[in-house]
Coordinates of C-alpha atoms in Angstrom, one line a residue:
M1 CA 0.0 0.0 0.0
T2 CA 1.5 3.3 -1.1
L3 CA 0.3 6.9 -0.9
F4 CA 2.1 7.7 -4.2
T5 CA 0.8 6.0 -7.3
G6 CA 2.3 8.1 -10.1
P7 CA 0.7 10.6 -12.5
V8 CA -3.0 10.9 -12.6
D9 CA -4.9 10.9 -15.9
D10 CA -4.7 14.0 -18.1
P11 CA -8.2 14.5 -19.5
L12 CA -6.7 17.3 -21.7
A13 CA -4.2 15.1 -23.4
F14 CA -5.4 15.8 -26.9
N15 CA -5.2 19.0 -28.9
N16 CA -7.5 21.9 -28.1
N17 CA -10.8 22.5 -29.8
P18 CA -10.4 24.9 -32.8
P19 CA -13.9 26.6 -32.7
M20 CA -13.6 27.2 -28.9
Q21 CA -10.0 28.5 -29.3
D22 CA -10.9 30.8 -32.1
A23 CA -13.9 32.2 -30.2
L24 CA -11.6 32.8 -27.1
D25 CA -8.8 34.4 -29.1
T26 CA -11.1 36.6 -31.2
T27 CA -13.1 37.8 -28.2
R28 CA -10.0 38.5 -26.2
Q29 CA -8.5 40.6 -29.1
Q30 CA -11.8 42.5 -29.5
L31 CA -11.9 43.3 -25.8
S32 CA -8.2 44.3 -25.7
D33 CA -8.6 46.6 -28.7
A34 CA -11.5 48.3 -27.0
G35 CA -9.3 49.0 -23.9
T36 CA -11.3 46.6 -21.7
P37 CA -9.5 46.1 -18.4
T38 CA -8.4 42.7 -17.0
V39 CA -8.1 40.8 -20.3
D40 CA -4.5 41.3 -21.4
D41 CA -2.9 39.3 -18.6
L42 CA -5.7 37.0 -17.9
A43 CA -5.1 33.2 -17.8
V44 CA -8.2 31.2 -18.6
I45 CA -9.1 27.7 -19.7
V46 CA -12.5 26.2 -20.6
V47 CA -13.0 22.4 -20.8
A48 CA -16.1 20.5 -22.2
L49 CA -17.3 17.8 -19.9
T50 CA -20.6 16.4 -21.2
G51 CA -20.1 13.5 -23.6
F52 CA -16.4 13.1 -22.7
E53 CA -16.7 11.9 -19.1
G54 CA -13.8 9.7 -17.9
G55 CA -11.8 10.1 -21.2
L56 CA -8.5 11.8 -22.1
N57 CA -10.0 13.7 -25.0
H58 CA -12.0 16.5 -23.3
P59 CA -12.2 19.5 -25.8
W60 CA -10.7 22.6 -24.4
A61 CA -9.5 26.1 -25.2
A62 CA -7.1 28.4 -23.3
I63 CA -5.1 31.6 -23.0
R64 CA -1.9 31.8 -20.9
D65 CA -2.9 28.5 -19.3
Q66 CA 0.8 27.7 -18.5
D67 CA 1.4 30.9 -16.5
E68 CA 2.2 30.2 -12.9
C69 CA 0.2 32.8 -10.9
Y70 CA -0.3 33.6 -7.3
S71 CA -3.9 32.6 -6.8
A72 CA -4.4 33.0 -3.0
S73 CA -7.3 30.9 -1.6
L74 CA -7.9 29.1 -4.8
L75 CA -5.1 26.7 -3.7
K76 CA -7.2 25.5 -0.8
I77 CA -8.5 23.0 -3.3
A78 CA -5.1 21.3 -3.2
A79 CA -5.3 20.9 0.6
M80 CA -8.8 19.5 0.3
Y81 CA -7.8 17.0 -2.4
T82 CA -4.7 15.7 -0.7
A83 CA -6.6 15.3 2.6
F84 CA -9.3 13.2 0.9
D85 CA -6.6 11.1 -0.8
L86 CA -5.0 10.5 2.6
R87 CA -8.3 9.3 4.0
A88 CA -8.9 7.0 1.1
S89 CA -5.4 5.5 1.4
A90 CA -5.7 5.1 5.1
D91 CA -9.0 3.4 4.7
Q92 CA -7.6 1.0 2.2
L93 CA -4.6 0.2 4.5
A94 CA -6.8 -0.5 7.5
T95 CA -9.2 -2.6 5.4
D96 CA -6.4 -4.6 3.8
Q97 CA -4.8 -5.3 7.2
G98 CA -8.1 -5.9 9.0
L99 CA -7.4 -3.2 11.6
T100 CA -10.3 -2.4 13.9
T101 CA -8.8 0.0 16.6
W102 CA -7.4 3.4 16.2
P103 CA -4.0 2.7 17.9
A104 CA -3.5 -0.1 15.4
V105 CA -4.5 2.0 12.5
Q106 CA -2.3 4.9 13.6
A107 CA 0.7 2.6 14.0
A108 CA 0.2 1.1 10.6
L109 CA -0.1 4.6 9.0
T110 CA 3.1 5.7 10.6
A111 CA 5.0 2.6 9.7
T112 CA 3.7 2.4 6.1
F113 CA 3.2 6.0 5.0
D114 CA 5.9 8.0 6.8
P115 CA 8.9 6.4 4.9
D116 CA 7.0 6.9 1.6
I117 CA 6.4 10.5 2.4
T118 CA 10.1 11.0 3.1
A119 CA 11.1 9.4 -0.2
H120 CA 8.6 11.6 -2.1
T121 CA 9.2 15.0 -0.5
P122 CA 10.0 17.5 -3.2
A123 CA 13.5 19.1 -3.2
L124 CA 11.8 22.5 -3.0
I125 CA 10.7 21.4 0.5
S126 CA 13.5 19.1 1.7
Q127 CA 16.3 21.5 0.4
S128 CA 14.6 24.8 1.2
T129 CA 16.8 27.4 2.8
V130 CA 13.7 29.1 4.4
L131 CA 11.9 26.2 6.0
R132 CA 12.9 24.9 9.4
S133 CA 14.2 21.3 9.8
E134 CA 10.9 20.3 11.3
D135 CA 8.9 21.7 8.3
K136 CA 11.0 19.7 5.9
A137 CA 10.5 16.5 7.7
R138 CA 6.9 16.8 8.9
K139 CA 4.5 13.8 8.6
P140 CA 0.7 14.0 8.7
N141 CA -0.8 14.4 12.2
Y142 CA -2.9 11.4 11.6
S143 CA -4.9 11.6 14.8
A144 CA -5.8 15.3 14.0
V145 CA -7.1 14.5 10.5
L146 CA -8.4 10.9 10.8
R147 CA -10.2 8.6 13.2
L148 CA -11.8 5.2 13.1
G149 CA -15.0 5.3 11.1
D150 CA -18.3 5.2 13.1
G151 CA -20.4 3.5 10.4
S152 CA -22.0 6.8 9.2
S153 CA -19.9 6.6 6.0
P154 CA -18.5 3.9 3.8
F155 CA -15.0 4.5 5.2
A156 CA -13.4 2.4 7.9
V157 CA -11.1 5.3 8.5
D158 CA -12.8 8.7 8.3
F159 CA -12.2 12.3 9.0
T160 CA -12.3 13.7 12.6
P161 CA -15.0 16.1 13.4
A162 CA -12.4 18.9 13.7
Q163 CA -11.2 18.1 10.1
T164 CA -14.7 18.0 8.8
N165 CA -15.3 21.4 10.3
A166 CA -12.1 22.7 8.8
F167 CA -13.3 21.7 5.3
E168 CA -16.5 23.6 5.9
D169 CA -14.6 26.6 7.1
M170 CA -12.1 26.8 4.2
M171 CA -14.2 25.6 1.3
V172 CA -17.7 26.7 2.0
Q173 CA -17.2 29.7 4.3
Q174 CA -14.0 30.6 2.4
H175 CA -12.1 31.4 5.6
D176 CA -8.4 30.8 6.4
P177 CA -8.4 29.1 9.8
G178 CA -9.8 25.9 8.3
A179 CA -7.1 25.9 5.7
T180 CA -4.5 26.4 8.3
T181 CA -5.9 23.4 10.3
T182 CA -5.9 21.2 7.2
I183 CA -2.3 22.1 6.1
H184 CA -1.0 21.7 9.6
G185 CA -2.6 18.3 9.7
L186 CA -1.0 17.2 6.4
G187 CA 2.4 18.9 6.4
Y188 CA 4.2 20.3 3.3
P189 CA 6.1 17.1 2.6
Y190 CA 3.0 15.0 2.0
L191 CA 0.8 17.7 0.5
D192 CA 3.3 18.9 -2.1
G193 CA 4.8 15.4 -2.6
K194 CA 1.5 14.0 -3.5
I195 CA 0.7 16.8 -5.9
A196 CA 4.1 16.4 -7.6
D197 CA 3.8 12.6 -7.8
D198 CA 0.4 13.1 -9.4
G199 CA 2.0 15.1 -12.2
L200 CA 0.0 18.2 -11.1
F201 CA 3.3 20.1 -10.3
D202 CA 6.5 20.0 -12.3
S203 CA 9.4 20.4 -10.0
T204 CA 11.8 21.1 -12.9
S205 CA 9.9 24.1 -14.2
S206 CA 8.1 25.0 -11.0
Q207 CA 4.8 25.0 -12.7
G208 CA 1.5 23.6 -11.5
L209 CA -0.3 23.4 -8.1
W210 CA 1.9 24.6 -5.3
L211 CA 0.8 25.1 -1.7
A212 CA 3.5 25.6 0.8
G213 CA 2.1 28.4 3.0
D214 CA -0.4 27.9 5.8
Y215 CA -2.5 31.1 5.4
A216 CA -1.6 32.2 8.9
G217 CA 2.1 32.8 8.9
V218 CA 2.6 30.3 11.7
W219 CA 4.8 28.1 9.6
P220 CA 7.4 29.6 7.2
A221 CA 6.5 29.5 3.5
A222 CA 8.4 27.8 0.7
R223 CA 7.9 30.0 -2.4
I224 CA 8.3 29.6 -6.2
P225 CA 8.4 32.1 -9.0
C226 CA 5.2 33.4 -10.5
V227 CA 4.3 35.8 -13.3
N228 CA 1.9 38.2 -11.4
D229 CA 3.7 38.8 -8.2
G230 CA 6.9 38.1 -6.3
D231 CA 7.6 34.5 -5.4
T232 CA 4.5 32.7 -4.1
A233 CA 3.6 29.9 -1.7
Q234 CA 0.0 29.6 -3.2
G235 CA 0.3 29.3 -7.0
T236 CA -0.9 27.3 -9.9
T237 CA -1.3 27.2 -13.7
A238 CA -4.8 27.4 -14.9
R239 CA -4.2 24.2 -16.9
Q240 CA -3.3 22.1 -13.9
L241 CA -6.0 23.5 -11.8
V242 CA -8.6 22.7 -14.4
R243 CA -7.1 19.2 -14.9
L244 CA -7.9 18.6 -11.2
L245 CA -11.4 20.0 -11.6
T246 CA -12.1 17.9 -14.7
L247 CA -11.0 14.7 -12.8
L248 CA -13.2 15.8 -10.0
A249 CA -16.2 16.3 -12.3
D250 CA -15.6 12.9 -13.8
D251 CA -15.6 11.3 -10.3
K252 CA -12.0 10.2 -10.9
L253 CA -10.3 12.4 -8.3
V254 CA -9.5 9.9 -5.5
G255 CA -12.7 7.9 -6.3
P256 CA -16.4 8.4 -6.9
T257 CA -17.4 8.7 -3.2
S258 CA -14.7 11.1 -2.3
S259 CA -15.2 13.1 -5.5
E260 CA -18.9 13.5 -4.6
D261 CA -18.0 14.6 -1.1
M262 CA -15.6 17.2 -2.4
K263 CA -18.1 18.4 -5.0
A264 CA -20.7 18.7 -2.2
L265 CA -18.4 21.2 -0.4
M266 CA -17.8 23.2 -3.5
A267 CA -21.5 23.2 -4.4
R268 CA -22.3 25.2 -1.3
A269 CA -19.4 27.7 -1.7
G270 CA -20.0 31.2 -3.1
K271 CA -19.1 31.9 -6.7
F272 CA -18.0 35.2 -8.2
F273 CA -20.3 35.5 -11.3
A274 CA -23.5 34.9 -9.2
S275 CA -22.4 37.2 -6.3
T276 CA -21.6 40.5 -8.1
V277 CA -24.1 43.3 -7.8
P278 CA -26.0 42.8 -10.0
P279 CA -25.0 39.2 -10.7
I280 CA -23.2 38.6 -14.0
W281 CA -24.8 35.2 -14.2
P282 CA -28.2 35.7 -12.6
P283 CA -30.4 32.9 -11.3
G284 CA -32.4 31.3 -14.2
G285 CA -29.8 32.4 -16.8
Q286 CA -28.2 30.3 -19.4
F287 CA -25.0 29.7 -17.4
V288 CA -24.8 28.6 -13.7
A289 CA -21.6 28.0 -11.7
T290 CA -22.7 24.8 -9.9
H291 CA -19.4 24.2 -7.9
G292 CA -16.5 26.4 -7.2
K293 CA -13.7 27.9 -5.2
V294 CA -12.6 31.5 -5.4
G295 CA -9.3 33.2 -4.7
I296 CA -8.9 36.8 -3.5
G297 CA -5.5 38.1 -2.5
S298 CA -3.2 41.1 -2.4
L299 CA -0.2 41.4 -4.7
Q300 CA 3.0 43.0 -3.5
T301 CA 1.8 46.1 -5.5
L302 CA -1.1 46.1 -3.1
Q303 CA -3.5 45.4 -6.0
T304 CA -6.2 42.9 -5.5
V305 CA -6.1 39.8 -7.7
L306 CA -9.0 37.5 -8.3
S307 CA -9.1 33.8 -9.5
E308 CA -11.6 31.0 -9.5
G309 CA -12.2 27.4 -10.5
I310 CA -15.8 26.4 -11.3
L311 CA -17.9 23.7 -12.8
V312 CA -20.5 25.3 -15.1
S313 CA -23.9 24.2 -16.4
D314 CA -25.3 25.5 -19.7
T315 CA -28.9 25.2 -18.7
V316 CA -30.2 25.9 -22.3
R317 CA -28.1 23.2 -24.1
G318 CA -27.8 20.8 -21.2
R319 CA -24.0 20.8 -21.2
S320 CA -21.4 21.0 -18.5
F321 CA -17.9 22.6 -18.5
A322 CA -14.9 23.0 -16.2
V323 CA -13.4 26.5 -16.1
A324 CA -10.4 28.0 -14.4
Y325 CA -9.2 31.6 -14.6
Q326 CA -6.7 33.7 -12.7
N327 CA -4.7 36.9 -12.6
V328 CA -7.7 39.2 -12.8
I329 CA -6.3 42.5 -11.4
Q330 CA -9.1 44.4 -9.7
D331 CA -7.1 47.6 -9.5
G332 CA -9.7 49.9 -8.1
L333 CA -12.6 48.3 -10.1
T334 CA -15.6 46.8 -8.5
Q335 CA -15.7 43.0 -8.7
R336 CA -18.4 43.2 -11.4
Q337 CA -16.3 45.6 -13.5
A338 CA -13.3 43.4 -13.2
L339 CA -15.2 40.1 -13.9
V340 CA -17.6 41.1 -16.7
P341 CA -14.9 40.8 -19.4
V342 CA -13.8 37.4 -17.9
A343 CA -17.4 36.1 -18.2
T344 CA -17.6 37.5 -21.7
L345 CA -14.6 35.5 -22.7
I346 CA -15.8 32.3 -21.0
E347 CA -19.2 32.6 -22.6
A348 CA -17.7 33.0 -26.0
A349 CA -15.8 29.7 -25.6
L350 CA -18.8 27.9 -24.1
N351 CA -21.2 29.0 -26.9
A352 CA -18.6 28.0 -29.6
F353 CA -18.7 24.4 -28.5

């Protein structure tokens, strides 16, 4: 039993969709020529889901999708995902070994998983000149994150009430303390080692999902270069973020039950296009963001930057999509003013499919 099983599927493995790409490029150029704010440096990717579930040929279109950007709270998705993967792996280990008490489960987790985590800790963590020795060698605090299942779920090993509350706080309420609790329960070596082993972060180019800051400043942060700020501890490319979202939508991220649990959290979270005043995507409109996670942060320039990952339903045509966008500089604009051009771009790609 291992925590690290190699690269996850890439549902965007095939070339992008020409009509969607043409609509995205043409609309962006039109907006840019008109002097529309927020579009020139925007990173965005749109992926078709309906009819391609579970495959590696999801149609997609993108702009600047390989830019590594500081994306603030959007990266809490990475903490949620790796915690759910830890639960699934711990459940499998306990089931395989027939363990029925928490002390026995915890001992097995420590003996089996800790050496694996050490072997898969990214060099950006283990060789960091900023992190303390304890940060580089941390292992999950298993008893803080997990407990013996009580029969209320299919898992023999399940989340503690404190961890369940932390998911609610960080994903639904969009607060930082729950993220801090989750990251402290996992540790950077496992969290970032798992993402890198999945192929969702490339240690050579420092591109992809990267979360090595605890949203509280209690632990030192390990940072990587990004295009929209100084070095960041909470960054991603739009491509790798939407790859994760597509696997989640396809019920392939961890597994169907865990994917549904993660989607349930994201379904109850606030989404940008529905919450602006007035809403960009009003209730009853053609497009609805059904699941999502937003990111709102301050750049070193003191400008506010917005990002989001969403699953979108086209209610008119009965189609679903995954969308990620980032590096929307608010720069004195209202959220609606900053995001209307983003929605216009996304809608152009959606309607072109």
